Coordinates of C-alpha atoms in Angstrom, one line a residue:
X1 CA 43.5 136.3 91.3
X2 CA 46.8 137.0 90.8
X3 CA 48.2 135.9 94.3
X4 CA 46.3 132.3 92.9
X5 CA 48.2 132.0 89.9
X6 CA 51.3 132.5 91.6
X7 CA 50.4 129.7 94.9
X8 CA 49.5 127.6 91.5
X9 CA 52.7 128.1 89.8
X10 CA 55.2 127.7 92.8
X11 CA 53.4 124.5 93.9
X12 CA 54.0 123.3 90.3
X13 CA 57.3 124.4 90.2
X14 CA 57.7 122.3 93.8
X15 CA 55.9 119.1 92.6
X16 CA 58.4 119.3 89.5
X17 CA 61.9 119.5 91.3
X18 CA 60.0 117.1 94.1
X19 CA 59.5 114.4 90.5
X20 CA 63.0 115.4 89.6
X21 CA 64.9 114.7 92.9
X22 CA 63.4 111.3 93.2
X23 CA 64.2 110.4 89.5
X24 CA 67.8 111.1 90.2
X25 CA 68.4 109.4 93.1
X26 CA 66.5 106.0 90.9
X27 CA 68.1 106.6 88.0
X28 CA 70.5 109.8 87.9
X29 CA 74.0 110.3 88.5
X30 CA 75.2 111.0 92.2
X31 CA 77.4 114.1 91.1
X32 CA 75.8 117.6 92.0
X33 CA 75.6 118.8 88.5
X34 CA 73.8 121.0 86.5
X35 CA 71.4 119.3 84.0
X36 CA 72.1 122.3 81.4
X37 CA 76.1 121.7 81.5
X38 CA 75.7 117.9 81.0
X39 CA 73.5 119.1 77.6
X40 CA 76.6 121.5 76.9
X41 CA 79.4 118.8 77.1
X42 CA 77.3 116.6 74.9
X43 CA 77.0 119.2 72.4
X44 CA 80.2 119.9 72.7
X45 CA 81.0 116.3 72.6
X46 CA 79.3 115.5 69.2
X47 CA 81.5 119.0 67.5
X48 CA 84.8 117.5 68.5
X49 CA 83.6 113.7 67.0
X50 CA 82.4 115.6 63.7
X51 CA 86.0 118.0 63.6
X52 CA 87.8 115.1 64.1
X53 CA 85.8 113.3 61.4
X54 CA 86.1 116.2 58.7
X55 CA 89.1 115.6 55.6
X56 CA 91.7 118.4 56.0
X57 CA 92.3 120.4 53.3
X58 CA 96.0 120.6 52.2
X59 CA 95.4 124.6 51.0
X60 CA 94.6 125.3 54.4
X61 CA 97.6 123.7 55.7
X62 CA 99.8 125.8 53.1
X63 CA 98.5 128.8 54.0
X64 CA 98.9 128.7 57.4
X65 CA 102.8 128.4 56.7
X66 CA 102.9 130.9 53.8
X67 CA 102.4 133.2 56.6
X68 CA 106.1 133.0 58.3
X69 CA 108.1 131.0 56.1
X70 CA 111.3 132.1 58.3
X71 CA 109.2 130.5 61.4
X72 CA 111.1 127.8 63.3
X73 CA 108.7 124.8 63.0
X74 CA 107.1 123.9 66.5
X75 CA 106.0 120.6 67.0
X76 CA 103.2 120.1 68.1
X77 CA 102.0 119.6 71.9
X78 CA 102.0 115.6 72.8
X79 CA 98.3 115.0 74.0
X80 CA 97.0 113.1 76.4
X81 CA 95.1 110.1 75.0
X82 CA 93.3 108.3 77.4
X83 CA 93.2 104.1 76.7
X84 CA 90.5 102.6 76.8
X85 CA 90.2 98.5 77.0
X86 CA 92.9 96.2 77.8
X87 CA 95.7 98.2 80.1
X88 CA 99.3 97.4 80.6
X89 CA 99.5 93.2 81.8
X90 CA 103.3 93.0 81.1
X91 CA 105.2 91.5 84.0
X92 CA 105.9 94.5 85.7
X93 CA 102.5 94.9 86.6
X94 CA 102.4 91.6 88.8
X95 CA 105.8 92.3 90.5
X96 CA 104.5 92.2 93.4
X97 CA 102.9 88.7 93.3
X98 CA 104.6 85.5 94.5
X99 CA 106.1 83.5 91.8
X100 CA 106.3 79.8 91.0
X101 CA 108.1 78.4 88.6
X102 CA 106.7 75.0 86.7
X103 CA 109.8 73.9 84.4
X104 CA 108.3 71.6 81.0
X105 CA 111.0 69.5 79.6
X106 CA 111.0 67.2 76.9
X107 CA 110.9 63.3 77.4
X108 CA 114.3 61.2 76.8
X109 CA 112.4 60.1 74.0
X110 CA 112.5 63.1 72.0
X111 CA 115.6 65.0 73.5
X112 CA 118.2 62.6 70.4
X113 CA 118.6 64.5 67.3
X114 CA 116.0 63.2 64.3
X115 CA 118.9 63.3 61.8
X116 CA 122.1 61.7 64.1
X117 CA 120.8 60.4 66.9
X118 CA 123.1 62.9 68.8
X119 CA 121.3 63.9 71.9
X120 CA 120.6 67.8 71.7
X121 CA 121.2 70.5 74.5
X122 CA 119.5 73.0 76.3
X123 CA 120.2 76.1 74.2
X124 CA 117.8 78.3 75.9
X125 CA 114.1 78.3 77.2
X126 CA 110.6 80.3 76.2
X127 CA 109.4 81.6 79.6
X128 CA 105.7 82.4 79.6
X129 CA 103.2 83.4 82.4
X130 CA 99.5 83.2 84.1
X131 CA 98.0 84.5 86.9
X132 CA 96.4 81.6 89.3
X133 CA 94.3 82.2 91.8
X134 CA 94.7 79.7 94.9
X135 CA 91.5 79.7 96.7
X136 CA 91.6 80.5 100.7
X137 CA 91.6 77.1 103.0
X138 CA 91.2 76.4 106.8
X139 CA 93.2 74.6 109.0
X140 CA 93.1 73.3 112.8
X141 CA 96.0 74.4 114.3
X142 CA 96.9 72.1 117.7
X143 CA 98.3 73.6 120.3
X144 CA 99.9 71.2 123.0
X145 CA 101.0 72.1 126.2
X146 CA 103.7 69.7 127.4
X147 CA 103.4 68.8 131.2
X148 CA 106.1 68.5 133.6
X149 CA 106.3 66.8 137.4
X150 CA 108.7 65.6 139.6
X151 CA 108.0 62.1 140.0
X152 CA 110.3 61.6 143.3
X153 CA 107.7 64.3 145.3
X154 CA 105.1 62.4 143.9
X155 CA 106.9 59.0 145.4
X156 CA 108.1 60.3 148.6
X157 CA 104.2 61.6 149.0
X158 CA 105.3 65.2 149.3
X159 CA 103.1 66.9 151.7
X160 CA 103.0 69.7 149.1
X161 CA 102.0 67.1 146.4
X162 CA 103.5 66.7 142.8
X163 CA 105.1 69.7 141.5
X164 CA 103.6 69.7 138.0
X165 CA 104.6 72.6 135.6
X166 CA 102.7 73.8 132.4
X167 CA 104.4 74.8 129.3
X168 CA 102.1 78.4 128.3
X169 CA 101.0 78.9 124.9
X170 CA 99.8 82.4 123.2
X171 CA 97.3 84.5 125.2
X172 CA 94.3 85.3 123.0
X173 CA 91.4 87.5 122.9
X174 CA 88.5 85.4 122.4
X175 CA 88.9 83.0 125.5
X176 CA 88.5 79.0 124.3
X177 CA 87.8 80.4 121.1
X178 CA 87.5 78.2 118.4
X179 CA 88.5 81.2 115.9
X180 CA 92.3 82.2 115.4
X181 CA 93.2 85.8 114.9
X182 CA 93.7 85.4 110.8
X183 CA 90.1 84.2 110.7
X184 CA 88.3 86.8 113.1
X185 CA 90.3 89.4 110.8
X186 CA 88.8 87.7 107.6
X187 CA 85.8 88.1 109.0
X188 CA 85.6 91.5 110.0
X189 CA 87.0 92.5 106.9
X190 CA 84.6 91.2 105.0
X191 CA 81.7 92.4 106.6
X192 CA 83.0 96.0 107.8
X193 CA 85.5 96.7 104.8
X194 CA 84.0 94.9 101.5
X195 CA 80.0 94.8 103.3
X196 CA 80.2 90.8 102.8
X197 CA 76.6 90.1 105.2
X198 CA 77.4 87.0 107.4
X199 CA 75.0 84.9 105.7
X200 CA 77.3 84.8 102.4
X201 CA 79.9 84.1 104.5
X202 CA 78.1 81.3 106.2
X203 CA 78.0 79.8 102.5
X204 CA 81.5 80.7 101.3
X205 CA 83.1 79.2 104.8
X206 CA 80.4 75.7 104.0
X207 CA 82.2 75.4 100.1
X208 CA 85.2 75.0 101.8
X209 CA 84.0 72.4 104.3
X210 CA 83.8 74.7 107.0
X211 CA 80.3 74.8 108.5
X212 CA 79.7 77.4 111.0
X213 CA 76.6 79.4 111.9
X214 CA 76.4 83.4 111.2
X215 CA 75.3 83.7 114.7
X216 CA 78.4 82.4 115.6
X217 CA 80.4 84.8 113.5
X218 CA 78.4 87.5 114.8
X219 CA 79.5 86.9 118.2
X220 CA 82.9 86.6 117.3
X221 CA 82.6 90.1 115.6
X222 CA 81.3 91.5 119.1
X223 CA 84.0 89.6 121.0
X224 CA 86.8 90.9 118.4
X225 CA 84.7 94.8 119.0
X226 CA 84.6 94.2 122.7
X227 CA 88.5 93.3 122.6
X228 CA 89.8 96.2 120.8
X229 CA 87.8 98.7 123.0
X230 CA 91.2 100.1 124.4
X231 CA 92.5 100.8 120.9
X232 CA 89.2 102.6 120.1
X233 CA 89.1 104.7 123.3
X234 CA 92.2 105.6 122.1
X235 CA 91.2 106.8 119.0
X236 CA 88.1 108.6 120.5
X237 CA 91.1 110.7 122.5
X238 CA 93.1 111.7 119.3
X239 CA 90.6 112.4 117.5
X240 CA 88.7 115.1 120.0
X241 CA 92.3 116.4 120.2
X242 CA 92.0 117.7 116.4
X243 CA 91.8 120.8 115.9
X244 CA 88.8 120.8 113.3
X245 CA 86.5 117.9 113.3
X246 CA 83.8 116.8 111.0
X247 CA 81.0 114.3 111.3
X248 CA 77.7 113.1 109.6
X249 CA 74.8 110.7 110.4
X250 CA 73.4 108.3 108.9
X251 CA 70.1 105.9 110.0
X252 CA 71.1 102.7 111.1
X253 CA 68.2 100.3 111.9
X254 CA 68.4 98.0 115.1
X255 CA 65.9 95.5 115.7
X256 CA 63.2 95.9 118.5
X257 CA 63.1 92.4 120.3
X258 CA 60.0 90.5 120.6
X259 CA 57.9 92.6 118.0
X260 CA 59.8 91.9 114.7
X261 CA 59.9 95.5 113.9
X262 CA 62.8 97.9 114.0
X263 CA 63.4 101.0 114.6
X264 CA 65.6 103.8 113.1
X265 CA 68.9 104.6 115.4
X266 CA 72.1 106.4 114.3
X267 CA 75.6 106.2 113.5
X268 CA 77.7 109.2 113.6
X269 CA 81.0 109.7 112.1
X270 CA 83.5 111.7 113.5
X271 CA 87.0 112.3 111.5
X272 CA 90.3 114.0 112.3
X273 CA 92.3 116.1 111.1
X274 CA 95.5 115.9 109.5
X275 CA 97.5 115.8 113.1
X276 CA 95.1 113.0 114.6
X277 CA 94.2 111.0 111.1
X278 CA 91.8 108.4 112.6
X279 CA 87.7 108.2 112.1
X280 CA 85.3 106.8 114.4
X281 CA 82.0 106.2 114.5
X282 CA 79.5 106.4 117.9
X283 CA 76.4 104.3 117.9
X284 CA 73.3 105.8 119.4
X285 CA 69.1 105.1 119.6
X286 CA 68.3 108.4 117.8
X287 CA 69.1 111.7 116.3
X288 CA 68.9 113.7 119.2
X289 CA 71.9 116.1 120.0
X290 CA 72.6 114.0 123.1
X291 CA 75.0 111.5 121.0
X292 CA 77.0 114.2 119.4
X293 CA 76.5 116.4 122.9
X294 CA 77.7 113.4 124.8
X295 CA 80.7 112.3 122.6
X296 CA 82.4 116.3 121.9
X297 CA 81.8 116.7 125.3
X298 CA 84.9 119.0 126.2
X299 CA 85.6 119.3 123.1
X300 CA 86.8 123.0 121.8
X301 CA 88.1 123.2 118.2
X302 CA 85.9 123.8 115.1
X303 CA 83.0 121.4 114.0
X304 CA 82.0 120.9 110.4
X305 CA 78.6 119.8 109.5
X306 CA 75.6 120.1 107.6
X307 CA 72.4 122.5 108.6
X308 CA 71.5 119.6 111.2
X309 CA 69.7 122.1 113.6
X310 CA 71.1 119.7 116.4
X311 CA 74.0 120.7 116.1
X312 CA 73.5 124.5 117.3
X313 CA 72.4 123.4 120.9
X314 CA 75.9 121.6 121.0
X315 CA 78.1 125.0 120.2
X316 CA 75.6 127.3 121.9
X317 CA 77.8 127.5 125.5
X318 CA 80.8 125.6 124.7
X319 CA 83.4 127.2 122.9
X320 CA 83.2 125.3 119.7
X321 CA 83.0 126.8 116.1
X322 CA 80.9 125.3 113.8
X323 CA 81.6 125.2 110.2
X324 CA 79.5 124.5 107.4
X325 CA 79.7 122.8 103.9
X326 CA 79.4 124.4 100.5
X327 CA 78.4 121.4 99.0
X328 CA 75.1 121.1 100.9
X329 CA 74.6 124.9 99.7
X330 CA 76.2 123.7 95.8
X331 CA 73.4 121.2 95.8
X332 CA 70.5 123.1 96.9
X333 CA 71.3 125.2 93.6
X334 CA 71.3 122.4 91.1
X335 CA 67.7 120.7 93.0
X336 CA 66.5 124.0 91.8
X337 CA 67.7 124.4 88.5
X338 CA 64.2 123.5 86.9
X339 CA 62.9 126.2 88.8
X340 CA 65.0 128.9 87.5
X341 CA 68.1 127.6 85.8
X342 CA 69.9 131.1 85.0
X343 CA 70.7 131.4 88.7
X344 CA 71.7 128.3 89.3
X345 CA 73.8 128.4 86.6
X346 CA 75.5 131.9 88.2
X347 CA 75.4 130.0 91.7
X348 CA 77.2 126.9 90.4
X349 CA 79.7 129.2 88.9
X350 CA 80.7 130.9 92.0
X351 CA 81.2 128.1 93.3
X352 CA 83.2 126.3 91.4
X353 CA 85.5 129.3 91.4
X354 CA 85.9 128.8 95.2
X355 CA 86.5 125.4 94.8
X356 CA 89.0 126.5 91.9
X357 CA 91.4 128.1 94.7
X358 CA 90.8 125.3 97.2
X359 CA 92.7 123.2 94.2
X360 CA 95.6 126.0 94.0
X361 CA 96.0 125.6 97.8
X362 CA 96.3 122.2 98.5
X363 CA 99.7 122.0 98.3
X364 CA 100.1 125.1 101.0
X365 CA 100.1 124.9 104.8
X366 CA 97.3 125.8 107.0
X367 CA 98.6 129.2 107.0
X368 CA 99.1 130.0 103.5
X369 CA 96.1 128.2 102.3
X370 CA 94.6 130.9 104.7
X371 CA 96.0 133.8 103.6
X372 CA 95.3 132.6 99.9
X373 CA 91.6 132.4 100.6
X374 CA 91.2 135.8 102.8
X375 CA 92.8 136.9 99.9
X376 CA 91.1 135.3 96.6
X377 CA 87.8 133.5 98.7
X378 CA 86.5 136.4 100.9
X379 CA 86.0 138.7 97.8
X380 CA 84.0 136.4 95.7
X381 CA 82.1 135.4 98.8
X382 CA 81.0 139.2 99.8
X383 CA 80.3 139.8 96.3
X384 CA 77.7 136.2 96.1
X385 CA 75.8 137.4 99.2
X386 CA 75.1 140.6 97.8
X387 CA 73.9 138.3 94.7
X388 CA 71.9 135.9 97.3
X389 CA 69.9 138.3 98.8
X390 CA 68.7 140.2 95.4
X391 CA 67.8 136.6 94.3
X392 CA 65.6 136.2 97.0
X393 CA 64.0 139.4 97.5
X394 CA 62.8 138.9 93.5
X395 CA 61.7 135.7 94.0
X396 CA 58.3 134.7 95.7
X397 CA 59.4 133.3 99.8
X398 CA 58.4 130.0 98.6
X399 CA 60.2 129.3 95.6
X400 CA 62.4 126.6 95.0
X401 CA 65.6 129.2 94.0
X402 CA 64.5 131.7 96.9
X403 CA 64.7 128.6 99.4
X404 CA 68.1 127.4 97.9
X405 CA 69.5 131.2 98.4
X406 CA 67.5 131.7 101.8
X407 CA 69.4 128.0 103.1
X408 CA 73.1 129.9 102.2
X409 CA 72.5 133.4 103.6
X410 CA 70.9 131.0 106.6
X411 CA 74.1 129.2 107.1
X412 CA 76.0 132.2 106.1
X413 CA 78.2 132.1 109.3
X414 CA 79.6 128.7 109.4
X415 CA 79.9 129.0 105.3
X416 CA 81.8 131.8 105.4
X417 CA 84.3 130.2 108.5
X418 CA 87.1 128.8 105.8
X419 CA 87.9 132.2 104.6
X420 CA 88.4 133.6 107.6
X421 CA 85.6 135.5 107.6
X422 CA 84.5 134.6 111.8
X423 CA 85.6 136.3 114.1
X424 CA 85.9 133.0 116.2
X425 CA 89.1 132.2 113.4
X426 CA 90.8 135.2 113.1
X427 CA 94.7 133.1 112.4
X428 CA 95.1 132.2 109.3
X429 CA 97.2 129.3 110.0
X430 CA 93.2 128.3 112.2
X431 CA 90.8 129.2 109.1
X432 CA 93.1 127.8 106.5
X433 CA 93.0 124.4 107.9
X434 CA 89.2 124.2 107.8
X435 CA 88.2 122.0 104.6
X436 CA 85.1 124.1 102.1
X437 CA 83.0 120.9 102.9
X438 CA 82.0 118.2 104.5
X439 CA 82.9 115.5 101.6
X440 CA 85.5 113.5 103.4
X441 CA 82.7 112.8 106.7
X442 CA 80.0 112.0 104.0
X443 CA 82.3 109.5 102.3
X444 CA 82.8 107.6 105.3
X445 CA 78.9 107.3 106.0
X446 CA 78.7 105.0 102.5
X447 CA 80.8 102.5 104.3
X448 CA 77.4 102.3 106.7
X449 CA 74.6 102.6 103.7
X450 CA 76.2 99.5 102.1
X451 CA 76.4 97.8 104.9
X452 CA 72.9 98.5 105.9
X453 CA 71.9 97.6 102.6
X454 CA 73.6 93.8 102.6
X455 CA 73.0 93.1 106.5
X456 CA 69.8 95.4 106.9
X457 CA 69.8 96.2 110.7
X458 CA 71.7 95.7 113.8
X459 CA 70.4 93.5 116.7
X460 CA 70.8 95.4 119.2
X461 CA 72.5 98.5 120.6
X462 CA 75.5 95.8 121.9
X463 CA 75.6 94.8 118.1
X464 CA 75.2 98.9 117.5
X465 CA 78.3 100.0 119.0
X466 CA 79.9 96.3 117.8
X467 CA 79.6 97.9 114.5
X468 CA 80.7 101.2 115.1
X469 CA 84.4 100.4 116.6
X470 CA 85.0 97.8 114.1
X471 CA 83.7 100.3 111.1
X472 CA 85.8 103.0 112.6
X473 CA 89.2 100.2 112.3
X474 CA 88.0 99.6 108.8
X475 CA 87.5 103.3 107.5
X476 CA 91.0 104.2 109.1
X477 CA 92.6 101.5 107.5
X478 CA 91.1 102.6 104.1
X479 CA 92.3 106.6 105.0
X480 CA 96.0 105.0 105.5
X481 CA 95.8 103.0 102.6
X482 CA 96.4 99.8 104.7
X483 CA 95.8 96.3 104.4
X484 CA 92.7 95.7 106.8
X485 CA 93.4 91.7 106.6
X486 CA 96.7 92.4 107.5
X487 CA 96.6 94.9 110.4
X488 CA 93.6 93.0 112.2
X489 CA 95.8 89.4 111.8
X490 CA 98.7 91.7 113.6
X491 CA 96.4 93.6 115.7
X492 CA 94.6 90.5 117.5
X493 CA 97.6 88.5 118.0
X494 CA 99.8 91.0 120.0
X495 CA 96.8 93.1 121.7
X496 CA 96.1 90.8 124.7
X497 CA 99.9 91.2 125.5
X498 CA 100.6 94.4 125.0
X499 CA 100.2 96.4 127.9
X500 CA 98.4 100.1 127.9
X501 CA 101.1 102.3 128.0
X502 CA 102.3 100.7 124.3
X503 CA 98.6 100.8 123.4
X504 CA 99.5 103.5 120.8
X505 CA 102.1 101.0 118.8
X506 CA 98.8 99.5 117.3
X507 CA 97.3 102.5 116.1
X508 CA 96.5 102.3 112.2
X509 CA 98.8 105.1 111.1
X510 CA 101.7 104.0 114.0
X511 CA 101.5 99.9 112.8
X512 CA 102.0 100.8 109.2
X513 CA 105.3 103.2 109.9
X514 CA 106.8 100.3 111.5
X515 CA 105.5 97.6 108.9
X516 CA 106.6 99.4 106.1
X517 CA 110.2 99.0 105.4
X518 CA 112.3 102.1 104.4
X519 CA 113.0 103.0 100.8
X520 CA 116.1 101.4 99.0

């Protein structure tokens, strides 16, 4: 009977956090926190707005300095106010824009003096300003080719004919394309950087009198993909040269031709490290480890990922070290909360305190941000598994909290990697320059939901790996802070001339060193 109760109460307890989950991700917050703190702050909230609120008593000011009248008067700390509605628009703020300058003077009429008739001068002048915004236009751009011959060969019937000579013009990538370089970068831009789908386009180009079918901009996305491939081979090098790579996945639909169906590929994310600051993404059909096999084929350093069971039959017999992320294992704690929120409150806790000297360390080097955690993280970390495992033994196998604790001791090994607590890391200055979690891959992989969401599916795996080298441009460009308009206009005009040895010159992080001009 009782064994009943308890199969009854866990598959409660499962149903609730199953309701709870799903109401989050419709109407909750993204953030991975606790629902009992969010109650806390708004208690604590509502005190401060009723302090603030409350008349202060001059007795209790007098008293507090009746009690050192010799004391030197402090004043008190400035705080920090943060401003809310209309921020700084002063001209400063719009340095950076180009300025034209409309001058209003009076007519002859009224420049004499009302009273003399002496005409008045210019003692000064009230400058005021706006910001206009000039709306993007297209233009045809002619190129002509002047022709030369030699007119006496041509008279004296040369027998090697006329000797007729053609001026060149600008190689380009897209062969008798009808699209210049600034407009295939405004178009990748918009779709892989702001996740414009080519059918708004198609209406925003037809506004400004330029009519031109999405298909056709979708090729030109797959020629601009197909021309950059050197660049992104390149990139695919660097980046297997990191030292500690991480990657996510993501569904990515393609369309299944003929039967109007489609089904559910991948894209995969792979991203740097510090040394080799590029991401890249690798279409493939499905979520097998083949695509990740494939692509770190070779590849030796440290992987960090989820608890993707894929992923072990990729390390297993190479000599990679897999890492995991402690904000998969922080989340499995606050999905369980309902089901017993004291521990997930203690869980949270602990792990915000190892997040706590992850903040004190990122100023360090590899190697001291290594020794600071051996030092600071490995203690609180042998002390939490102690506290995992007598969580789980008093819970029932299949409760929600026992789970959450059962998925960190399971992934104990590659959590534990970033405090140097593998034996495959021993080095500090190797441990410390493994990141707690996964966050910057999983960032990147929004860049695909949204687009997914506006354009819905690929249309095939051409159009697949189309999308992955031009999203991998567009989330390096972002990483670098760069102008993705700006590099692609550069990129695509000096590409088909440059040769392969200079191939690295147009790398994201090399183009903006030499675009950027130097201080002062």
């Amino acid at each position: 009977m009782q064994s009943r109760m308890d199969e009854l109460e866990l598959k409660s307890l499962r149903l609730e956090m199953e309701l709870l989950k799903y109401k989050k991700w419709v109407y909750g917050p993204r953030a991975d926190t606790l629902a009992s703190l969010k109650d806390v702050a708004q208690m604590l909230l509502g005190f401060g707005r009723d302090l603030d609120q409350r008349p202060v008593d001059p007795a209790d000011a007098r008293d507090v300095i009746a009690e050192d009248p010799d004391a030197t008067p402090v004043a008190p700390a400035p705080s920090r106010r943060v401003r809310r509605g209309r921020r700084n628009l002063g001209a400063d703020a719009f340095a950076q824009l180009p300025v034209t300058r409309h001058e209003h003077d009076l007519p002859e009429s009224d420049k004499p003096c009302p009273s003399c008739g002496t005409v008045r001068e210019k003692i000064g002048e009230d400058v005021t300003w706006q910001i206009e915004y000039i709306p993007g236009h297209f233009e045809r751009l002619e190129h002509v080719r002047f022709k030369y011959a030699c007119t006496r060969c041509e008279q004296n019937a040369s027998p090697d004919g006329p000797q007729i000579e053609r001026a060149d013009k600008p190689l380009v990538g897209v062969d008798k394309g009808l699209a210049g370089p600034g407009l295939l970068a405004f178009v990748v831009t918009s779709k892989y950087s702001d996740y414009l789908p080519l059918y708004r386009l198609e209406d925003l180009f037809g506004r400004s009198g330029f009519e031109i079918a999405r298909s056709t901009m979708s090729l030109w996305c797959r020629d601009v993909a197909e021309m950059v491939t050197p660049l992104y081979d390149l990139m695919v090098e660097r980046v297997l040269a990191s030292k500690v790579i991480g990657t996510d996945d993501t569904v990515m639909p393609m369309q299944e031709p003929g039967r109007g169906k489609t089904r559910p590929a991948r894209m995969w994310v792979y991203v740097g490290d510090e040394d080799n600051p590029y991401h890249v993404f690798d279409f493939t059909l499905s979520r097998s480890r083949d695509g990740p096999a494939k692509f770190l084929k070779g590849y030796t350093g440290t992987l960090i990922a989820d608890a993707y069971g894929g992923y072990d039959g990729i390390v297993v017999g190479n000599d990679i070290t897999r890492a995991g992320c402690w904000a998969h294992a922080r989340r499995k704690f606050v999905e369980a909360e309902a089901a017993h929120p004291a521990i997930a409150a203690r869980a949270v806790e602990i792990i915000r305190r190892l997040y706590a000297v992850e903040d004190r360390g990122k100023g360090l080097n590899p190697a001291a941000r290594g020794e600071l955690r051996r030092v600071e993280s490995a203690p609180i970390l042998t002390a939490f598994k102690d506290m995992l495992f007598a969580w789980r033994d008093q819970l029932l196998p299949k409760h929600p909290m026992a789970q959450a604790a059962g998925y960190a001791l399971n992934q104990w090994n590659e959590l534990t990697v970033f405090a140097g607590m593998s034996p495959a890391l021993p080095d500090p200055a190797a441990f410390g320059a493994v990141p707690i979690d996964n966050n910057a891959s999983e960032r990147e992989m929004k860049r695909i939901v949204l687009n997914r969401k506006n354009s819905l599916f690929v249309g095939n795996e051409r159009g697949g790996r189309a999308a992955a080298i031009l999203s991998g441009l567009a989330s390096t460009c972002r990483r670098h802070d760069i102008d993705p308009q700006r590099y692609l206009t550069q990129l695509l005009t000096n590409l088909p001339e440059t040769p392969v040895s200079q191939l690295d010159r147009w790398l994201p992080d090399e183009w903006k060193r030499r675009d950027t001009p130097p201080p002062g």
